[in-house]
Coordinates of C-alpha atoms in Angstrom, one line a residue:
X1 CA -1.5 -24.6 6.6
X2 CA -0.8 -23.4 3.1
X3 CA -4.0 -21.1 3.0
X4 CA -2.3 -18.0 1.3
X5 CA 0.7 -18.4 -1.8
X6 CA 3.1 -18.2 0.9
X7 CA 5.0 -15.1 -0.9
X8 CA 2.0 -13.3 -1.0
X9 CA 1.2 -13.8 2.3
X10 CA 4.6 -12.7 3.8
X11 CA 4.4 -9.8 1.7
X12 CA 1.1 -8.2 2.5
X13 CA 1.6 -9.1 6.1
X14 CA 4.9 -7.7 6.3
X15 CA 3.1 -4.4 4.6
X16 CA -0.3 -4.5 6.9
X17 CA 1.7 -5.0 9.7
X18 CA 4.6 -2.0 8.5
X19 CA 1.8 0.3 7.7
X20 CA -0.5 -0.2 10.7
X21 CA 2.6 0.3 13.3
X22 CA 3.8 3.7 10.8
X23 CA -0.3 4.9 11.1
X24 CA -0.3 4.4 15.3
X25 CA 3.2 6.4 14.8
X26 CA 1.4 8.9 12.4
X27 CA -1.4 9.4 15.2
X28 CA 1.1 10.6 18.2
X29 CA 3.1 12.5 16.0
X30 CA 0.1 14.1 14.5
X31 CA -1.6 14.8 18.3
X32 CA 1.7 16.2 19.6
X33 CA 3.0 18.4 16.7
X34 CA -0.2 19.0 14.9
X35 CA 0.7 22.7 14.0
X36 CA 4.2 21.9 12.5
X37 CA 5.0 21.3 8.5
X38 CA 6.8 18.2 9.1
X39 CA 3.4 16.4 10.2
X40 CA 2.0 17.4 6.6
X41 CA 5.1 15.7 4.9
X42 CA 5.0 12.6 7.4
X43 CA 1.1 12.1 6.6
X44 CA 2.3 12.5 2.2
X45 CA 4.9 10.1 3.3
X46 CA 2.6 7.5 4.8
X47 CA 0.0 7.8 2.3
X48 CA 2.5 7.2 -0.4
X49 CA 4.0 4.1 1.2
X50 CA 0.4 2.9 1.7
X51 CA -0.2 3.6 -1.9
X52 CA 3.2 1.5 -2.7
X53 CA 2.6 -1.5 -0.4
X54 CA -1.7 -1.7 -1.9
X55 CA 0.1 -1.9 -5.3
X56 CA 2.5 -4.5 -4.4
X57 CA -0.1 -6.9 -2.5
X58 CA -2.3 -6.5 -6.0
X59 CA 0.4 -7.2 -8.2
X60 CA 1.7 -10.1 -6.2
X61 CA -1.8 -11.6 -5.2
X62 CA -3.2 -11.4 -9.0
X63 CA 0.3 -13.2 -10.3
X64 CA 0.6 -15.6 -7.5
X65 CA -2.9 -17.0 -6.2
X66 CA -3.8 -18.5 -10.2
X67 CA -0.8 -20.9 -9.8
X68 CA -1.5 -21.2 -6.1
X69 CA -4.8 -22.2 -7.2
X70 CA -3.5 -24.2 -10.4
X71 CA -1.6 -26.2 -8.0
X72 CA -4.0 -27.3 -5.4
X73 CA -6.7 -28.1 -8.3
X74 CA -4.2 -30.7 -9.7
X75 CA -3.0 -32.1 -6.1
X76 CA -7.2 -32.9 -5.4
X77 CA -7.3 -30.4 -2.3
X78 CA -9.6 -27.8 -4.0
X79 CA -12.3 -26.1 -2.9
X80 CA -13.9 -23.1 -5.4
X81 CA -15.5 -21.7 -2.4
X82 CA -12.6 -20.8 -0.3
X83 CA -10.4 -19.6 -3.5
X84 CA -13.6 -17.4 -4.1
X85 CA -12.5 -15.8 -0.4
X86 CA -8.6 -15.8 -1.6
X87 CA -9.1 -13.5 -4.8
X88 CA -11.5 -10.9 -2.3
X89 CA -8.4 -10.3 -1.0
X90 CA -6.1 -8.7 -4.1
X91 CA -8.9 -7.7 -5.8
X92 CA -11.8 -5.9 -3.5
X93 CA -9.2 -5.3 -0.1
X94 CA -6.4 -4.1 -1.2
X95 CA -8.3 -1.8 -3.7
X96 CA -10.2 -0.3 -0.9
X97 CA -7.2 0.5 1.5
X98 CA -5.3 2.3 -1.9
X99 CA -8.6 4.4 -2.6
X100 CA -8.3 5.1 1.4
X101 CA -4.6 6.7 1.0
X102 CA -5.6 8.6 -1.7
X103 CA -8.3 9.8 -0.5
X104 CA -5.9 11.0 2.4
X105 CA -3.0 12.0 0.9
X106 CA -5.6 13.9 -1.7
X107 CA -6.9 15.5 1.4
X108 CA -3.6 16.2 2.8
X109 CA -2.8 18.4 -0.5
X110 CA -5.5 20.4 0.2
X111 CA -4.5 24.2 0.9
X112 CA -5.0 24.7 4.2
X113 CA -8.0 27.7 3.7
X114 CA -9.9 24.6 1.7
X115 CA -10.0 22.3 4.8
X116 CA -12.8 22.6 6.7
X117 CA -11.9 22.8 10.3
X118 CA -14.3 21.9 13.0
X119 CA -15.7 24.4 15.6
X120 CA -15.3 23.5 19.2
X121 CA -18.5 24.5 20.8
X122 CA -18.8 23.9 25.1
X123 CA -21.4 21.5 25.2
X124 CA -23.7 21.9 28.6
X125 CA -25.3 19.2 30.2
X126 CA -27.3 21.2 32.4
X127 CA -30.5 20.6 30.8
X128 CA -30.5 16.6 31.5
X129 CA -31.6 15.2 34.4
X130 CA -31.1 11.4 35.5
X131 CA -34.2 9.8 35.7
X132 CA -35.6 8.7 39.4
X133 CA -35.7 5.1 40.4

């Protein structure tokens, strides 16, 4: 189909798809061994290569989609709308998901007295009754 530079598009997917499969490994790792220091290390690990792979997609995406678009303007198959959509992606996306790991791994560096840890409270559910039909 030729929607995407096609080395853009390998790239970023092979990264989403890399990162998204490391983050559902991050999440069991961090339920089972939450207390342990290697789960602080894995999470600065995964919020680098997050960082890494954002970078990369931009890079690639602002070098790659002007000729991708240079091309397709002078082979008549051009439409401004759609390439409006194709520079969202390297410029607004990929932004968002590197501000996301660092807001993480920022988190992560946090001492551990600074975190705010939530309270488990019992919550009772004596109080509500089901309503009569």
């Amino acid at each position: 189909m030729e929607l995407l530079p096609e080395l853009f598009a390998r790239v970023s997917g092979y990264c989403d798809c890399a990162i998204g499969l490391y983050a559902l490994l991050m999440f069991l790792i961090i339920e089972r061994f939450y207390e342990r220091h290697v789960v602080k290390v894995l999470v600065i690990l995964f919020n680098v290569i997050g960082i890494v792979a954002a970078f990369v997609s931009i890079a690639i995406g602002l070098v790659e989609i002007p000729r991708f678009l240079k091309f397709h303007r002078y082979s008549g198959d051009f439409d401004l709308e759609y390439f409006k959509y194709v520079y969202l992606i390297p410029t607004f996306a990929y932004p968002i998901f590197c501000l996301l790991h660092l807001y993480s791994f920022m988190v992560t560096l946090k001492k551990d007295d600074e975190v705010m840890e939530i309270e488990s409270t019992p919550v009772s559910y004596t109080h509500l009754t089901l309503p009569t039909i």
